[in-house]
Amino acid sequence: MGESILIGGFWRALILIFTGDVRVYEAAFVSLWISCTATAIASALGLPLGFAVAVRRFRGRGFVITLLNTLLALPTVIVGLFVYTFIRRGTLFGPLDLLFSPGAMIVGQVILALPIAAALGQTAISSLDPAARETALTLGASPGRVILTTAWEARYGLLAAVAAAGGRLIGEVGVSMMLGGNIAHHTRNLTTAIALETSKGEFAVAMALGIILLVLALGLNFLLRRLQGRGEEPA
Amino acid sequence: MIEPSSNSLAVSARNLVRSYGGVPVLSLNEVTFTSERVHVIVGPNGAGKTTLLRLIAGIERPDRGELRILGRDPWEQSRRQALALRRRVGFAAQKPYLFRTSVRRNVEYPLRVRGVSGSKLEELAQASMKKLGVAHLAERNARTLSAGEAQRISIARATVTEPELLLLDEPLANIDPEGAPVIEELCRELESQGVTVIVATHVLEQAFRLSARVVRLEGGRMMPPAVENLLEGELIDAEEEAQAVLALEGGLRLDVATEQRGRARATIEPRDIVVSAESFRSSARNSLPGRVTKLEDRRGLVYVTADVGVPLVSIVTHQSFQELGITVGSGVVFTFKATAVRVF
């Protein structure tokens, strides 16, 4: 039974992909743009936060690091619930009319990915040889340039942090379901579509969507790996 | 308060203390390095040489005391001033960190951060790499090089901006034998251009090959001069090939057992100098009459300083000292073998 679903799903996936099935392409597109946008925002906020925690010495630093590491395992439904309570009608952000919109999904996913980008970014910078920063300093770099150079030297670790954040988002379902509402042609992405098809008993379609999701995740990681290996020009 | 004292001092420090985890690793009463000269800090590993250079480079902050770099306290400057001061100092670390990029980009880095671009950037970087003999490595990934190559690149990178003060931490530590003269020549050239160079090394021979201004650091403290009887002169031919005459300023000539020729520094271990009231027949090639100028009792030994054309120190036991019956002003003869003169 299991094998037949898998094989059937694989063939179905190929058919859906090559026949240009609108539902599949729409869901894949929603998954991609929402997760990529959220990953970009979470990285833009989280990596500098991780950088600051790595290089600054302040009271409560240990607590911040522990908190970030704890938040790595943040359940998606908790984030969904948390954001939901703030954006539903009659609440603080209710007037923004975000609920069941791509915007709400992005907000939720940013909250989910931010600790990942920050915690792994902090690890990447902390594990870099301190001589990198000192060398930039003694060679006459301005404080801003020292930060850029340090980030450049830790680029493999930082890109790994971005990849981990992106990987977590493209595959998450809790936030998308609770905040996006799985509305067809609007907020339905690959994971919520899989949940829907499974509940309908359409295992093969669900499997096909799952395979497409995996291929997407694989493609994104290949892209990041290429970026990691590319270019030797410093920041 | 140490005065900036115009331009004569590149670095001055007073009551300088640096501790790690409450343990002082450097504790200096007063140290000065004059401008436009090569200075060498010599001392064993763990003596505090690197810490001192890191303090001068502005990477570390002293716990106590005064430190002035090129007339300024680096920690009492505005951000902009501190950056301007750092840009006047070059530093090549003992274990150099090379950026994950090409050798060329590494050497260009200090120029780029100063806004240098275009043909001037290429020209200066190329000249610096050429001087250190690493131009052929320009396009190589800097992280794939040997320790010696990395050290040379690090020095090329530190000197590319022509700093006023250059700090070299163990520059010859990983350098192959052919590379050492390149570094020595660079130091001489920089000195002639008015650059102050401070070199840290644990090898005494290297120290004196680089400069006569050698300070000794041990256990984080500055010690008396590294050696007694430091002489500087010209090594010229003697009758035998394996021997030379060290011609000193003032006309004094010493027989020396070396094949080296030209400008050189030499020392004579005070214990190798025999003190006598009159000259005597022996195999020793150098027998120099002079007058005692100073007598010092140090830990049961007597340090006899005599002017034999240059001031030289010898060490004798109390018993010998009493038997000789010498006082300040007495005539003495200092005798030592040609092999007792250690040439650098």
XYZ file of C-alpha atoms in Angstrom:
579
model
C 0.000 0.000 0.000
C 2.735 2.399 1.088
C 4.891 1.659 -1.963
C 1.987 2.068 -4.343
C 1.174 5.514 -2.875
C 4.808 6.463 -3.197
C 5.185 5.231 -6.770
C 1.754 6.516 -7.718
C 2.562 9.826 -6.094
C 5.806 10.066 -8.021
C 4.093 9.478 -11.376
C 1.269 11.783 -10.430
C 3.791 14.437 -9.467
C 5.477 14.166 -12.865
C 2.125 14.406 -14.631
C 1.030 17.399 -12.511
C 4.333 19.163 -13.111
C 4.526 18.533 -16.851
C 0.880 19.237 -17.557
C 1.262 22.597 -15.831
C -1.460 21.923 -13.231
C -2.619 25.330 -12.002
C -3.318 24.203 -8.400
C 0.168 22.796 -8.039
C 1.935 25.770 -9.581
C -0.165 28.205 -7.551
C 0.564 26.377 -4.298
C 4.252 26.093 -5.155
C 4.376 29.786 -6.057
C 2.641 30.797 -2.786
C 5.018 28.548 -0.798
C 8.045 30.020 -2.533
C 7.272 33.700 -2.387
C 5.935 33.709 1.150
C 8.772 31.599 2.560
C 11.462 33.444 0.609
C 10.120 36.826 1.713
C 9.873 35.671 5.337
C 13.366 34.134 5.180
C 14.784 37.370 3.775
C 13.129 39.494 6.479
C 14.044 37.048 9.284
C 17.674 36.933 8.029
C 17.870 40.715 7.728
C 16.770 41.012 11.356
C 18.132 37.800 12.846
C 21.661 37.740 11.453
C 22.575 41.222 12.789
C 21.000 40.218 16.104
C 23.097 37.038 16.180
C 26.165 39.090 15.207
C 25.577 41.535 18.055
C 25.077 38.734 20.594
C 28.278 37.067 19.363
C 30.575 40.095 19.567
C 29.087 42.176 22.370
C 29.552 41.410 26.045
C 26.509 42.500 28.059
C 24.562 41.515 31.132
C 22.128 38.726 30.358
C 24.000 37.578 27.253
C 23.928 33.958 28.378
C 20.183 34.184 28.904
C 19.675 35.638 25.413
C 21.686 32.793 23.858
C 19.712 30.180 25.830
C 16.453 31.868 24.844
C 17.414 31.903 21.143
C 18.387 28.241 21.275
C 15.120 27.385 23.004
C 13.153 29.282 20.380
C 14.724 27.088 17.675
C 12.178 24.469 18.701
C 9.261 26.907 18.736
C 6.116 24.973 17.692
C 4.509 26.483 14.603
C 0.983 26.290 16.076
C 2.121 28.356 19.080
C 3.389 31.053 16.726
C 0.155 30.795 14.733
C -1.918 31.153 17.871
C 0.219 34.025 19.158
C -0.060 36.057 15.950
C -3.731 35.130 15.593
C -4.544 36.721 18.972
C -3.046 39.997 17.808
C -4.479 40.237 14.298
C -8.042 38.939 14.631
C -10.892 41.429 14.540
C -11.226 43.697 17.548
C -7.581 43.392 18.594
C -4.563 45.687 18.366
C -3.697 44.903 14.744
C -7.232 43.916 13.723
C -7.766 47.063 11.619
C -4.885 46.008 9.375
C -7.128 43.173 8.154
C -4.203 40.777 8.023
C -5.894 37.560 9.105
C -6.037 34.889 6.376
C -3.757 36.898 4.112
C -0.248 36.245 2.799
C 0.870 39.157 5.028
C -0.221 37.280 8.155
C 1.625 34.161 6.961
C 4.770 36.215 6.429
C 4.528 37.756 9.911
C 4.136 34.308 11.486
C 6.956 32.791 9.457
C 9.287 35.684 10.288
C 8.674 35.045 14.009
C 9.358 31.362 13.416
C 12.590 31.882 11.457
C 14.069 34.814 13.339
C 15.444 32.756 16.252
C 16.951 30.291 13.763
C 18.766 33.024 11.835
C 19.863 34.694 15.085
C 20.979 31.559 16.947
C 22.822 29.975 14.007
C 24.200 33.387 12.980
C 25.538 33.852 16.492
C 27.159 30.412 16.365
C 28.720 31.176 12.969
C 30.263 34.439 14.180
C 31.323 33.016 17.560
C 33.098 30.096 15.922
C 35.045 32.394 13.584
C 38.699 32.956 14.510
C 38.786 36.247 16.509
C 41.874 37.096 14.469
C 39.584 37.847 11.488
C 38.061 40.854 13.260
C 41.393 41.930 14.744
C 43.121 41.719 11.384
C 40.504 43.931 9.740
C 40.915 46.371 12.620
C 44.711 46.544 12.405
C 44.549 46.929 8.631
C 42.651 50.180 9.086
C 39.054 49.112 8.501
C 36.338 51.376 9.895
C 33.973 49.796 12.460
C 31.344 49.258 9.745
C 33.897 47.681 7.423
C 35.097 45.421 10.233
C 31.529 44.087 10.571
C 31.241 43.498 6.812
C 34.600 41.740 6.678
C 33.768 39.563 9.669
C 30.438 38.615 8.077
C 32.251 37.816 4.841
C 34.708 35.554 6.629
C 31.811 33.767 8.374
C 29.751 33.609 5.187
C 29.521 29.816 5.053
C 28.057 29.664 8.546
C 25.770 32.626 7.909
C 24.437 31.142 4.673
C 23.887 27.868 6.516
C 21.783 29.847 9.008
C 19.750 31.307 6.124
C 19.355 27.833 4.599
C 18.175 26.389 7.900
C 15.654 29.208 8.334
C 14.385 28.799 4.761
C 14.175 25.040 5.152
C 12.093 25.373 8.297
C 9.685 27.805 6.606
C 9.119 26.053 3.315
C 8.035 22.921 5.165
C 5.983 24.428 7.996
C 2.191 23.991 8.069
C 0.952 25.351 11.428
C 1.476 29.065 10.766
C 0.267 28.820 7.158
C -2.897 27.012 8.162
C -3.816 29.171 11.165
C -2.918 32.560 9.733
C -3.393 31.945 6.003
C -6.541 29.846 6.260
C -5.680 27.650 3.246
C -7.713 29.813 0.845
C -7.455 28.561 -2.742
C -5.656 30.876 -5.213
C -4.738 33.141 -2.317
C -3.017 31.610 0.715
C -2.957 27.917 -0.162
C 0.650 26.758 -0.268
C 2.163 23.299 -0.741
C 1.973 22.223 2.900
C -1.630 23.327 3.478
C -2.581 21.775 0.124
C -0.987 18.487 1.237
C -2.975 18.628 4.487
C -6.178 19.266 2.521
C -5.585 16.510 -0.058
C -4.722 14.021 2.694
C -7.909 14.865 4.595
C -9.846 14.302 1.352
C -8.179 10.901 0.949
C -6.293 12.035 -2.182
C -3.049 10.438 -1.043
C -1.425 10.345 -4.447
C -2.004 14.058 -5.056
C -0.769 14.795 -1.527
C 2.309 12.704 -2.228
C 2.840 14.478 -5.536
C 2.692 17.830 -3.774
C 5.066 16.481 -1.117
C 7.574 15.454 -3.776
C 7.340 18.889 -5.392
C 7.923 20.443 -1.964
C 11.033 18.322 -1.466
C 12.328 19.245 -4.917
C 11.799 22.918 -4.112
C 13.638 22.600 -0.788
C 16.422 20.750 -2.556
C 16.616 23.428 -5.253
C 16.826 26.212 -2.680
C 19.616 24.446 -0.839
C 21.542 23.847 -4.055
C 21.232 27.538 -4.808
C 22.593 28.444 -1.365
C 25.438 25.979 -1.710
C 26.359 27.543 -5.035
C 26.328 30.943 -3.374
C 28.543 29.608 -0.583
C 31.080 28.297 -3.010
C 31.004 31.269 -5.331
C 33.146 34.347 -5.426
C 36.306 35.030 -3.522
C 36.021 38.787 -3.413
C 35.779 40.141 0.118
C 33.075 42.485 1.361
C 52.484 62.140 32.460
C 54.535 61.280 29.384
C 54.861 64.200 27.064
C 54.321 63.611 23.369
C 57.876 65.008 23.028
C 57.575 66.123 19.422
C 58.336 63.335 16.996
C 61.222 61.664 18.741
C 59.224 58.865 20.346
C 57.089 56.530 18.282
C 55.893 54.630 21.336
C 56.153 55.465 25.005
C 54.684 53.576 27.926
C 54.771 54.094 31.651
C 53.530 51.832 34.459
C 51.816 49.749 31.816
C 49.988 46.663 33.110
C 48.032 44.068 31.169
C 46.484 41.067 32.901
C 44.561 38.031 31.720
C 42.101 36.683 34.252
C 43.705 38.698 37.024
C 47.206 37.403 36.244
C 49.541 40.138 34.991
C 51.267 39.107 31.766
C 52.918 42.446 31.153
C 54.142 44.942 33.694
C 56.414 47.664 32.376
C 57.743 50.614 34.322
C 58.901 52.646 31.390
C 59.520 51.753 27.791
C 60.188 54.012 24.854
C 60.814 53.310 21.200
C 62.411 56.158 19.275
C 61.098 57.197 15.890
C 62.563 56.196 12.560
C 64.546 53.269 13.914
C 64.334 49.478 13.995
C 63.812 48.149 17.512
C 63.766 44.528 18.571
C 62.012 43.029 21.573
C 63.687 39.748 22.381
C 62.478 37.200 24.883
C 61.335 33.612 25.273
C 57.835 32.429 24.422
C 55.323 33.737 26.926
C 57.505 36.720 27.840
C 54.789 39.193 26.852
C 56.190 40.284 23.475
C 52.977 39.633 21.578
C 50.891 41.301 24.287
C 53.064 44.419 24.077
C 52.729 44.542 20.288
C 48.960 44.000 20.537
C 48.715 46.878 22.994
C 50.680 49.109 20.632
C 48.526 47.976 17.691
C 45.415 48.945 19.655
C 43.902 45.447 19.632
C 44.143 45.195 23.401
C 43.570 47.793 26.037
C 45.952 48.175 28.974
C 44.486 47.597 32.428
C 46.583 50.389 33.875
C 49.242 52.878 32.903
C 49.992 55.260 30.097
C 50.597 54.296 26.519
C 51.247 56.741 23.730
C 51.401 55.718 20.112
C 52.837 58.337 17.742
C 52.227 60.905 20.486
C 48.609 59.934 21.202
C 46.783 57.783 23.699
C 44.791 55.437 21.428
C 42.075 54.948 24.041
C 41.399 58.627 24.547
C 40.557 59.427 20.965
C 37.256 59.932 19.247
C 36.219 57.105 16.890
C 37.451 59.041 13.905
C 40.768 59.919 15.556
C 41.275 56.342 16.739
C 40.734 55.085 13.188
C 43.151 57.692 11.818
C 45.762 56.608 14.393
C 45.272 52.903 13.616
C 45.806 53.674 9.948
C 49.275 55.023 10.747
C 50.312 51.709 12.291
C 50.927 48.414 10.474
C 50.836 45.067 12.252
C 51.814 41.612 11.033
C 50.892 38.940 13.567
C 52.928 35.859 14.365
C 50.128 33.604 13.157
C 48.742 35.731 10.368
C 45.060 35.608 9.531
C 44.574 35.787 5.801
C 41.103 36.531 4.500
C 39.255 33.812 2.564
C 40.089 35.282 -0.784
C 43.030 35.642 -3.153
C 46.475 36.797 -2.080
C 46.046 39.896 -4.231
C 42.764 40.850 -2.526
C 44.395 40.330 0.856
C 47.224 42.712 0.047
C 44.798 45.211 -1.503
C 42.513 45.174 1.545
C 44.200 47.944 3.600
C 44.235 50.140 0.489
C 40.580 49.472 -0.317
C 39.428 50.352 3.198
C 41.285 53.652 2.768
C 39.432 54.329 -0.454
C 42.357 53.687 -2.813
C 41.189 52.285 -6.143
C 42.053 51.851 -9.790
C 45.576 51.709 -11.119
C 47.096 53.120 -7.925
C 45.605 50.217 -5.969
C 47.027 47.666 -8.381
C 50.387 49.396 -8.527
C 50.900 49.609 -4.748
C 49.716 46.051 -4.096
C 51.930 44.687 -6.875
C 54.971 46.580 -5.570
C 54.430 45.322 -2.031
C 53.996 41.707 -3.137
C 57.074 41.984 -5.320
C 59.167 43.342 -2.470
C 58.245 40.366 -0.285
C 58.710 37.903 -3.158
C 55.076 36.769 -3.288
C 53.941 38.407 -6.551
C 53.770 34.997 -8.231
C 51.155 33.914 -5.656
C 48.835 36.876 -6.374
C 45.904 34.900 -7.744
C 46.217 31.952 -5.358
C 43.656 31.349 -2.625
C 45.339 32.801 0.456
C 44.087 29.946 2.634
C 45.989 27.306 0.707
C 49.514 28.601 1.293
C 52.367 27.445 3.501
C 53.012 29.173 6.832
C 56.097 30.917 5.418
C 54.221 32.221 2.390
C 51.355 33.372 4.623
C 53.812 35.259 6.814
C 55.322 37.062 3.849
C 51.875 37.974 2.511
C 50.894 39.253 5.923
C 53.962 41.512 5.952
C 53.278 42.665 2.384
C 49.732 43.507 3.487
C 50.900 45.371 6.604
C 53.426 47.462 4.667
C 51.381 48.208 1.541
C 50.021 51.439 3.046
C 53.516 52.601 4.072
C 52.700 52.987 7.785
C 54.739 55.262 10.053
C 55.013 52.544 12.661
C 55.312 48.878 11.707
C 54.933 46.045 14.216
C 56.258 42.625 13.220
C 55.584 39.730 15.570
C 58.101 36.917 15.000
C 58.401 37.760 11.289
C 61.002 35.060 10.728
C 59.246 32.311 12.692
C 57.971 30.404 9.666
C 60.145 31.932 6.979
C 62.475 29.652 5.073
C 66.216 30.452 5.173
C 66.067 32.267 1.807
C 63.238 34.447 3.089
C 65.060 35.800 6.137
C 67.346 38.227 4.227
C 64.253 39.615 2.463
C 62.732 40.587 5.812
C 66.038 41.927 7.131
C 66.514 44.014 4.004
C 62.945 45.299 4.273
C 63.561 46.450 7.852
C 66.725 48.288 6.809
C 64.947 49.885 3.862
C 62.007 51.001 5.988
C 64.351 52.464 8.577
C 66.118 54.468 5.888
C 62.711 55.759 4.765
C 61.992 57.009 8.281
C 59.646 54.231 9.358
C 59.745 53.013 12.954
C 59.827 49.223 13.034
C 59.319 47.178 16.198
C 60.120 43.503 15.792
C 59.442 40.785 18.371
C 61.568 37.657 18.233
C 62.749 34.919 20.551
C 66.036 34.403 18.683
C 68.879 36.614 19.872
C 70.904 36.231 16.667
C 67.955 37.472 14.621
C 67.505 40.376 16.999
C 71.027 41.659 16.494
C 70.956 41.073 12.776
C 67.983 43.422 12.623
C 69.086 46.136 15.011
C 71.396 47.225 17.785
C 68.378 48.556 19.687
C 67.369 45.409 21.449
C 65.316 45.254 24.609
C 64.772 42.070 26.566
C 61.393 41.063 27.885
C 61.065 38.222 30.364
C 58.086 37.209 32.459
C 56.267 40.325 31.314
C 59.008 42.624 32.596
C 61.690 44.599 30.868
C 65.148 43.292 31.724
C 68.588 44.927 31.517
C 70.037 45.133 27.986
C 69.974 41.836 26.202
C 73.751 41.475 26.073
C 76.843 43.185 27.398
C 79.640 44.357 25.141
C 77.607 44.995 22.023
C 79.862 46.331 19.289
C 79.140 47.581 15.800
C 81.708 47.871 13.037
C 82.987 46.766 9.672
C 84.299 43.250 9.148
C 87.302 43.388 6.851
C 89.760 40.789 5.523
C 92.493 39.467 7.786
C 95.521 37.457 6.748
C 93.708 34.152 7.004
C 90.492 33.527 5.110
C 88.529 32.164 8.069
C 89.412 35.220 10.078
C 88.438 38.842 9.916
C 89.173 42.108 11.603
C 86.275 43.981 13.138
C 87.154 47.639 12.656
C 85.290 49.748 15.186
C 84.693 53.462 15.112
C 87.537 55.155 16.948
C 90.145 52.929 15.363
C 89.972 49.842 17.598
C 90.446 46.598 15.669
C 89.514 43.161 16.954
C 90.483 39.778 15.547
C 87.365 37.774 14.852
C 86.862 34.181 13.667
C 84.270 34.549 10.921
C 83.919 34.399 7.167
C 81.315 37.161 7.261
C 82.291 40.548 5.826
C 80.775 44.014 5.824
C 78.751 45.876 8.419
C 78.055 43.705 11.455
C 77.231 43.636 15.121
C 79.115 41.518 17.595
C 79.157 40.768 21.286
C 81.737 39.411 23.671
C 80.512 37.381 26.637
C 81.994 39.136 29.732
C 82.999 35.775 31.233
C 85.219 35.125 28.194
C 87.370 38.202 28.871
C 90.435 37.604 31.035
C 91.457 40.585 33.192
C 95.147 40.990 34.026
C 97.392 43.738 35.332
C 99.882 43.251 32.471
C 99.780 41.584 29.092
C 100.873 37.956 28.903
C 101.749 35.455 26.192
C 98.829 33.287 25.137
C 96.928 31.971 22.123
C 94.285 34.683 22.561
C 94.304 37.016 19.534
C 92.971 40.110 21.311
C 94.876 41.783 24.119
C 93.645 45.317 24.864
C 95.165 47.647 27.436
C 92.878 50.163 29.154
C 91.744 51.778 32.391
C 89.061 50.613 34.815
C 86.082 52.979 34.749
C 83.572 51.119 36.914
C 83.468 48.289 39.437
C 80.207 46.636 40.447
C 79.456 43.852 42.881
C 76.602 41.753 41.586
C 75.600 38.559 43.384
C 79.101 37.739 44.544
C 80.765 38.511 41.201
C 82.617 41.646 40.251
C 81.767 43.389 36.988
C 84.839 45.240 35.783
C 84.228 47.899 33.141
C 87.316 49.249 31.399
C 87.836 51.694 28.575
C 89.991 49.816 26.082
C 89.078 52.102 23.174
C 85.453 51.143 23.727
C 83.897 50.335 27.088
C 83.999 46.577 27.718
C 82.775 44.587 30.708
C 84.405 41.522 32.199
C 83.272 39.386 35.116
C 85.701 38.096 37.737
C 85.307 36.349 41.074
C 85.914 38.187 44.339
C 89.067 36.173 44.900
C 90.564 37.140 41.528
C 89.480 40.732 42.066
C 91.312 40.891 45.410
C 94.438 39.216 44.015
C 94.539 41.687 41.122
C 94.125 44.615 43.548
C 92.485 46.857 40.965
C 90.516 50.024 41.646
C 88.764 52.532 39.414
C 91.481 54.171 37.324
C 93.870 51.158 37.469
C 95.524 50.057 34.264
C 94.381 46.616 33.113
C 94.612 44.399 30.065
C 91.512 42.678 28.660
C 92.379 39.490 26.795
C 90.020 37.308 24.780
C 90.139 34.868 21.888
C 88.989 35.684 18.379
C 86.343 32.971 18.817
C 84.913 34.787 21.872
C 83.624 37.512 19.565
C 80.132 36.464 18.513
C 79.205 38.030 15.195
C 75.551 38.572 14.172
